[in-house]
Amino acid sequence: MKNHPGIVEETAKKWLSERGVALEDIADLVYTLQSGYYPKLTKEECLDNVNRVLSKREVHNAILTGIQIDRLAEEGKLASPLQEIIDRDEGLYGIDEIIALSIVNVYGSIGFTNYGYIDKVKPGILKKLNNKNYGCHTFLDDIVGAIAAAASSRLAHKTEES
């Protein structure tokens, strides 16, 4: 299989779905972040912004990398002590957040505040992903939050330009 951009994007979206994350779940997070600022905001606008974020190659790479590490951790295929660190989602590990920040950076610094808030509150799908009963999502919960934060930033930039 060639490393064609369309295939990478399709695979990233497929892997999100396989891990229980619907694009509508991410759009709901965007709505949570932005509806207070934009009273006429629709879920469709949120979903459009999520899809725009998901069209970026650096986002595909972050999704594929994070999900693969989570899968390997679920299978117990990481060397110790990394296996235990990722299993526990240790607060001082931080590499999962660094990968997420590569997504947040796509649409500027406003994404940092959106990401920090959503990562702390963990609404919607993030609450489920953070629950260890549903598998290892050490990277995925941060990635999904970052996609929502980036989509929120894109929305804010687009609205300011209007």
PDB file of C-alpha atoms in Angstrom:
ATOM      1  CA  MET A   1       0.000   0.000   0.000  1.00  0.00           C
ATOM      2  CA  LYS A   2       1.406   3.344  -1.024  1.00  0.00           C
ATOM      3  CA  ASN A   3       1.540   6.161   1.486  1.00  0.00           C
ATOM      4  CA  HIS A   4      -1.115   8.125  -0.390  1.00  0.00           C
ATOM      5  CA  PRO A   5      -2.610  11.048   1.608  1.00  0.00           C
ATOM      6  CA  GLY A   6      -6.173   9.823   0.989  1.00  0.00           C
ATOM      7  CA  ILE A   7      -5.358   6.391   2.346  1.00  0.00           C
ATOM      8  CA  VAL A   8      -3.710   7.866   5.455  1.00  0.00           C
ATOM      9  CA  GLU A   9      -6.736  10.082   6.133  1.00  0.00           C
ATOM     10  CA  GLU A  10      -9.174   7.203   5.580  1.00  0.00           C
ATOM     11  CA  THR A  11      -7.149   4.980   7.902  1.00  0.00           C
ATOM     12  CA  ALA A  12      -7.026   7.641  10.631  1.00  0.00           C
ATOM     13  CA  LYS A  13     -10.820   8.073  10.498  1.00  0.00           C
ATOM     14  CA  LYS A  14     -11.339   4.303  10.410  1.00  0.00           C
ATOM     15  CA  TRP A  15      -9.126   3.808  13.455  1.00  0.00           C
ATOM     16  CA  LEU A  16     -11.019   6.509  15.363  1.00  0.00           C
ATOM     17  CA  SER A  17     -14.264   4.717  14.568  1.00  0.00           C
ATOM     18  CA  GLU A  18     -12.843   1.318  15.522  1.00  0.00           C
ATOM     19  CA  ARG A  19     -11.831   2.788  18.899  1.00  0.00           C
ATOM     20  CA  GLY A  20     -15.387   3.978  19.515  1.00  0.00           C
ATOM     21  CA  VAL A  21     -15.016   7.620  18.482  1.00  0.00           C
ATOM     22  CA  ALA A  22     -17.575   8.950  16.015  1.00  0.00           C
ATOM     23  CA  LEU A  23     -16.879  12.262  14.314  1.00  0.00           C
ATOM     24  CA  GLU A  24     -20.186  13.444  15.772  1.00  0.00           C
ATOM     25  CA  ASP A  25     -18.746  12.805  19.254  1.00  0.00           C
ATOM     26  CA  ILE A  26     -15.919  15.214  18.484  1.00  0.00           C
ATOM     27  CA  ALA A  27     -18.391  17.714  16.998  1.00  0.00           C
ATOM     28  CA  ASP A  28     -20.317  17.558  20.288  1.00  0.00           C
ATOM     29  CA  LEU A  29     -17.126  18.558  22.102  1.00  0.00           C
ATOM     30  CA  VAL A  30     -16.681  21.508  19.740  1.00  0.00           C
ATOM     31  CA  TYR A  31     -20.263  22.525  20.416  1.00  0.00           C
ATOM     32  CA  THR A  32     -19.614  22.309  24.160  1.00  0.00           C
ATOM     33  CA  LEU A  33     -16.553  24.526  23.804  1.00  0.00           C
ATOM     34  CA  GLN A  34     -18.058  27.126  21.469  1.00  0.00           C
ATOM     35  CA  SER A  35     -21.847  27.334  21.857  1.00  0.00           C
ATOM     36  CA  GLY A  36     -21.569  29.906  24.637  1.00  0.00           C
ATOM     37  CA  TYR A  37     -19.683  32.236  22.299  1.00  0.00           C
ATOM     38  CA  TYR A  38     -21.768  31.591  19.183  1.00  0.00           C
ATOM     39  CA  PRO A  39     -25.473  31.262  20.065  1.00  0.00           C
ATOM     40  CA  LYS A  40     -26.424  30.327  16.475  1.00  0.00           C
ATOM     41  CA  LEU A  41     -23.794  27.601  16.241  1.00  0.00           C
ATOM     42  CA  THR A  42     -25.060  24.321  14.792  1.00  0.00           C
ATOM     43  CA  LYS A  43     -23.749  20.802  15.201  1.00  0.00           C
ATOM     44  CA  GLU A  44     -23.313  20.713  11.419  1.00  0.00           C
ATOM     45  CA  GLU A  45     -20.880  23.653  11.592  1.00  0.00           C
ATOM     46  CA  CYS A  46     -19.015  21.879  14.356  1.00  0.00           C
ATOM     47  CA  LEU A  47     -18.793  18.681  12.307  1.00  0.00           C
ATOM     48  CA  ASP A  48     -17.572  20.631   9.271  1.00  0.00           C
ATOM     49  CA  ASN A  49     -14.750  22.096  11.360  1.00  0.00           C
ATOM     50  CA  VAL A  50     -13.863  18.662  12.746  1.00  0.00           C
ATOM     51  CA  ASN A  51     -13.631  17.322   9.194  1.00  0.00           C
ATOM     52  CA  ARG A  52     -11.413  20.244   8.194  1.00  0.00           C
ATOM     53  CA  VAL A  53      -9.043  19.466  11.055  1.00  0.00           C
ATOM     54  CA  LEU A  54      -9.101  15.799  10.070  1.00  0.00           C
ATOM     55  CA  SER A  55      -7.977  16.732   6.561  1.00  0.00           C
ATOM     56  CA  LYS A  56      -4.519  17.751   7.846  1.00  0.00           C
ATOM     57  CA  ARG A  57      -1.630  15.332   7.415  1.00  0.00           C
ATOM     58  CA  GLU A  58      -0.046  16.129  10.797  1.00  0.00           C
ATOM     59  CA  VAL A  59      -3.376  15.231  12.424  1.00  0.00           C
ATOM     60  CA  HIS A  60      -3.470  11.883  10.606  1.00  0.00           C
ATOM     61  CA  ASN A  61       0.048  11.133  11.807  1.00  0.00           C
ATOM     62  CA  ALA A  62      -0.824  11.947  15.421  1.00  0.00           C
ATOM     63  CA  ILE A  63      -3.961   9.778  15.300  1.00  0.00           C
ATOM     64  CA  LEU A  64      -2.153   6.789  13.794  1.00  0.00           C
ATOM     65  CA  THR A  65       0.792   7.041  16.176  1.00  0.00           C
ATOM     66  CA  GLY A  66      -1.307   7.476  19.316  1.00  0.00           C
ATOM     67  CA  ILE A  67      -3.790   4.743  18.529  1.00  0.00           C
ATOM     68  CA  GLN A  68      -1.026   2.297  17.617  1.00  0.00           C
ATOM     69  CA  ILE A  69       0.702   2.887  20.956  1.00  0.00           C
ATOM     70  CA  ASP A  70      -2.618   2.439  22.804  1.00  0.00           C
ATOM     71  CA  ARG A  71      -3.220  -0.833  20.928  1.00  0.00           C
ATOM     72  CA  LEU A  72       0.243  -2.141  21.734  1.00  0.00           C
ATOM     73  CA  ALA A  73      -0.304  -1.276  25.400  1.00  0.00           C
ATOM     74  CA  GLU A  74      -3.634  -3.155  25.416  1.00  0.00           C
ATOM     75  CA  GLU A  75      -1.842  -6.180  23.987  1.00  0.00           C
ATOM     76  CA  GLY A  76       0.924  -5.917  26.591  1.00  0.00           C
ATOM     77  CA  LYS A  77       3.540  -5.520  23.850  1.00  0.00           C
ATOM     78  CA  LEU A  78       5.472  -2.574  25.264  1.00  0.00           C
ATOM     79  CA  ALA A  79       8.646  -3.054  27.271  1.00  0.00           C
ATOM     80  CA  SER A  80       8.601  -2.376  30.989  1.00  0.00           C
ATOM     81  CA  PRO A  81       8.408   0.216  32.532  1.00  0.00           C
ATOM     82  CA  LEU A  82       6.744   1.929  29.535  1.00  0.00           C
ATOM     83  CA  GLN A  83       3.968  -0.677  29.513  1.00  0.00           C
ATOM     84  CA  GLU A  84       2.978   0.107  33.090  1.00  0.00           C
ATOM     85  CA  ILE A  85       3.305   3.876  32.618  1.00  0.00           C
ATOM     86  CA  ILE A  86       0.923   3.865  29.659  1.00  0.00           C
ATOM     87  CA  ASP A  87      -1.443   1.356  31.310  1.00  0.00           C
ATOM     88  CA  ARG A  88      -1.775   3.716  34.280  1.00  0.00           C
ATOM     89  CA  ASP A  89      -1.789   6.872  32.114  1.00  0.00           C
ATOM     90  CA  GLU A  90       0.651   8.401  34.567  1.00  0.00           C
ATOM     91  CA  GLY A  91       0.179  12.117  35.006  1.00  0.00           C
ATOM     92  CA  LEU A  92       3.880  12.894  34.687  1.00  0.00           C
ATOM     93  CA  TYR A  93       4.340  10.909  31.468  1.00  0.00           C
ATOM     94  CA  GLY A  94       3.184  13.771  29.232  1.00  0.00           C
ATOM     95  CA  ILE A  95       4.133  12.344  25.840  1.00  0.00           C
ATOM     96  CA  ASP A  96       0.453  11.751  25.089  1.00  0.00           C
ATOM     97  CA  GLU A  97      -0.181  15.478  25.592  1.00  0.00           C
ATOM     98  CA  ILE A  98       2.807  16.396  23.417  1.00  0.00           C
ATOM     99  CA  ILE A  99       1.353  14.434  20.500  1.00  0.00           C
ATOM    100  CA  ALA A 100      -2.014  16.117  21.135  1.00  0.00           C
ATOM    101  CA  LEU A 101      -0.378  19.551  21.121  1.00  0.00           C
ATOM    102  CA  SER A 102       0.899  18.903  17.601  1.00  0.00           C
ATOM    103  CA  ILE A 103      -2.779  18.893  16.588  1.00  0.00           C
ATOM    104  CA  VAL A 104      -3.688  21.906  18.703  1.00  0.00           C
ATOM    105  CA  ASN A 105      -0.896  23.899  17.018  1.00  0.00           C
ATOM    106  CA  VAL A 106      -2.475  23.563  13.584  1.00  0.00           C
ATOM    107  CA  TYR A 107      -4.861  26.499  14.188  1.00  0.00           C
ATOM    108  CA  GLY A 108      -2.908  28.779  16.488  1.00  0.00           C
ATOM    109  CA  SER A 109      -2.500  29.530  20.155  1.00  0.00           C
ATOM    110  CA  ILE A 110      -6.216  29.800  21.009  1.00  0.00           C
ATOM    111  CA  GLY A 111      -6.284  26.024  20.766  1.00  0.00           C
ATOM    112  CA  PHE A 112      -4.114  25.717  23.874  1.00  0.00           C
ATOM    113  CA  THR A 113      -6.770  27.199  26.146  1.00  0.00           C
ATOM    114  CA  ASN A 114      -9.511  25.138  24.495  1.00  0.00           C
ATOM    115  CA  TYR A 115      -7.410  22.005  24.908  1.00  0.00           C
ATOM    116  CA  GLY A 116      -6.473  22.721  28.516  1.00  0.00           C
ATOM    117  CA  TYR A 117     -10.098  23.230  29.456  1.00  0.00           C
ATOM    118  CA  ILE A 118     -11.466  20.176  27.693  1.00  0.00           C
ATOM    119  CA  ASP A 119      -8.622  17.975  28.951  1.00  0.00           C
ATOM    120  CA  LYS A 120      -9.404  18.990  32.532  1.00  0.00           C
ATOM    121  CA  VAL A 121     -13.224  18.747  32.353  1.00  0.00           C
ATOM    122  CA  LYS A 122     -13.369  15.657  30.066  1.00  0.00           C
ATOM    123  CA  PRO A 123     -16.956  16.016  28.811  1.00  0.00           C
ATOM    124  CA  GLY A 124     -18.772  13.627  26.464  1.00  0.00           C
ATOM    125  CA  ILE A 125     -16.688  10.989  24.722  1.00  0.00           C
ATOM    126  CA  LEU A 126     -13.597  12.050  26.686  1.00  0.00           C
ATOM    127  CA  LYS A 127     -15.130  10.799  29.918  1.00  0.00           C
ATOM    128  CA  LYS A 128     -15.693   7.370  28.334  1.00  0.00           C
ATOM    129  CA  LEU A 129     -12.191   7.256  26.823  1.00  0.00           C
ATOM    130  CA  ASN A 130     -10.684   8.152  30.181  1.00  0.00           C
ATOM    131  CA  ASN A 131     -12.464   5.192  31.832  1.00  0.00           C
ATOM    132  CA  LYS A 132     -10.019   2.268  31.946  1.00  0.00           C
ATOM    133  CA  ASN A 133     -12.920  -0.215  31.624  1.00  0.00           C
ATOM    134  CA  TYR A 134     -13.131   0.613  27.905  1.00  0.00           C
ATOM    135  CA  GLY A 135      -9.505  -0.155  27.039  1.00  0.00           C
ATOM    136  CA  CYS A 136      -6.278   1.783  26.961  1.00  0.00           C
ATOM    137  CA  HIS A 137      -6.830   5.246  25.531  1.00  0.00           C
ATOM    138  CA  THR A 138      -3.859   7.028  27.085  1.00  0.00           C
ATOM    139  CA  PHE A 139      -3.141   8.739  23.777  1.00  0.00           C
ATOM    140  CA  LEU A 140      -6.581   8.705  22.203  1.00  0.00           C
ATOM    141  CA  ASP A 141      -8.386  10.790  24.820  1.00  0.00           C
ATOM    142  CA  ASP A 142      -5.817  13.572  24.394  1.00  0.00           C
ATOM    143  CA  ILE A 143      -5.912  13.299  20.609  1.00  0.00           C
ATOM    144  CA  VAL A 144      -9.710  13.541  20.498  1.00  0.00           C
ATOM    145  CA  GLY A 145      -9.634  16.522  22.854  1.00  0.00           C
ATOM    146  CA  ALA A 146      -6.995  18.151  20.673  1.00  0.00           C
ATOM    147  CA  ILE A 147      -9.047  17.628  17.506  1.00  0.00           C
ATOM    148  CA  ALA A 148     -12.013  19.289  19.218  1.00  0.00           C
ATOM    149  CA  ALA A 149      -9.795  22.144  20.446  1.00  0.00           C
ATOM    150  CA  ALA A 150      -8.322  22.666  16.977  1.00  0.00           C
ATOM    151  CA  ALA A 151     -11.778  22.588  15.377  1.00  0.00           C
ATOM    152  CA  SER A 152     -12.937  25.141  17.952  1.00  0.00           C
ATOM    153  CA  SER A 153      -9.952  27.333  17.109  1.00  0.00           C
ATOM    154  CA  ARG A 154     -10.680  27.026  13.413  1.00  0.00           C
ATOM    155  CA  LEU A 155     -14.267  28.037  14.077  1.00  0.00           C
ATOM    156  CA  ALA A 156     -13.145  31.049  16.119  1.00  0.00           C
ATOM    157  CA  HIS A 157     -10.723  32.183  13.419  1.00  0.00           C
ATOM    158  CA  LYS A 158     -13.345  31.735  10.702  1.00  0.00           C
ATOM    159  CA  THR A 159     -15.964  33.657  12.700  1.00  0.00           C
ATOM    160  CA  GLU A 160     -13.541  36.527  13.398  1.00  0.00           C
ATOM    161  CA  GLU A 161     -12.839  36.834   9.668  1.00  0.00           C
ATOM    162  CA  SER A 162     -16.567  37.067   8.815  1.00  0.00           C
TER     163      SER A 162
END
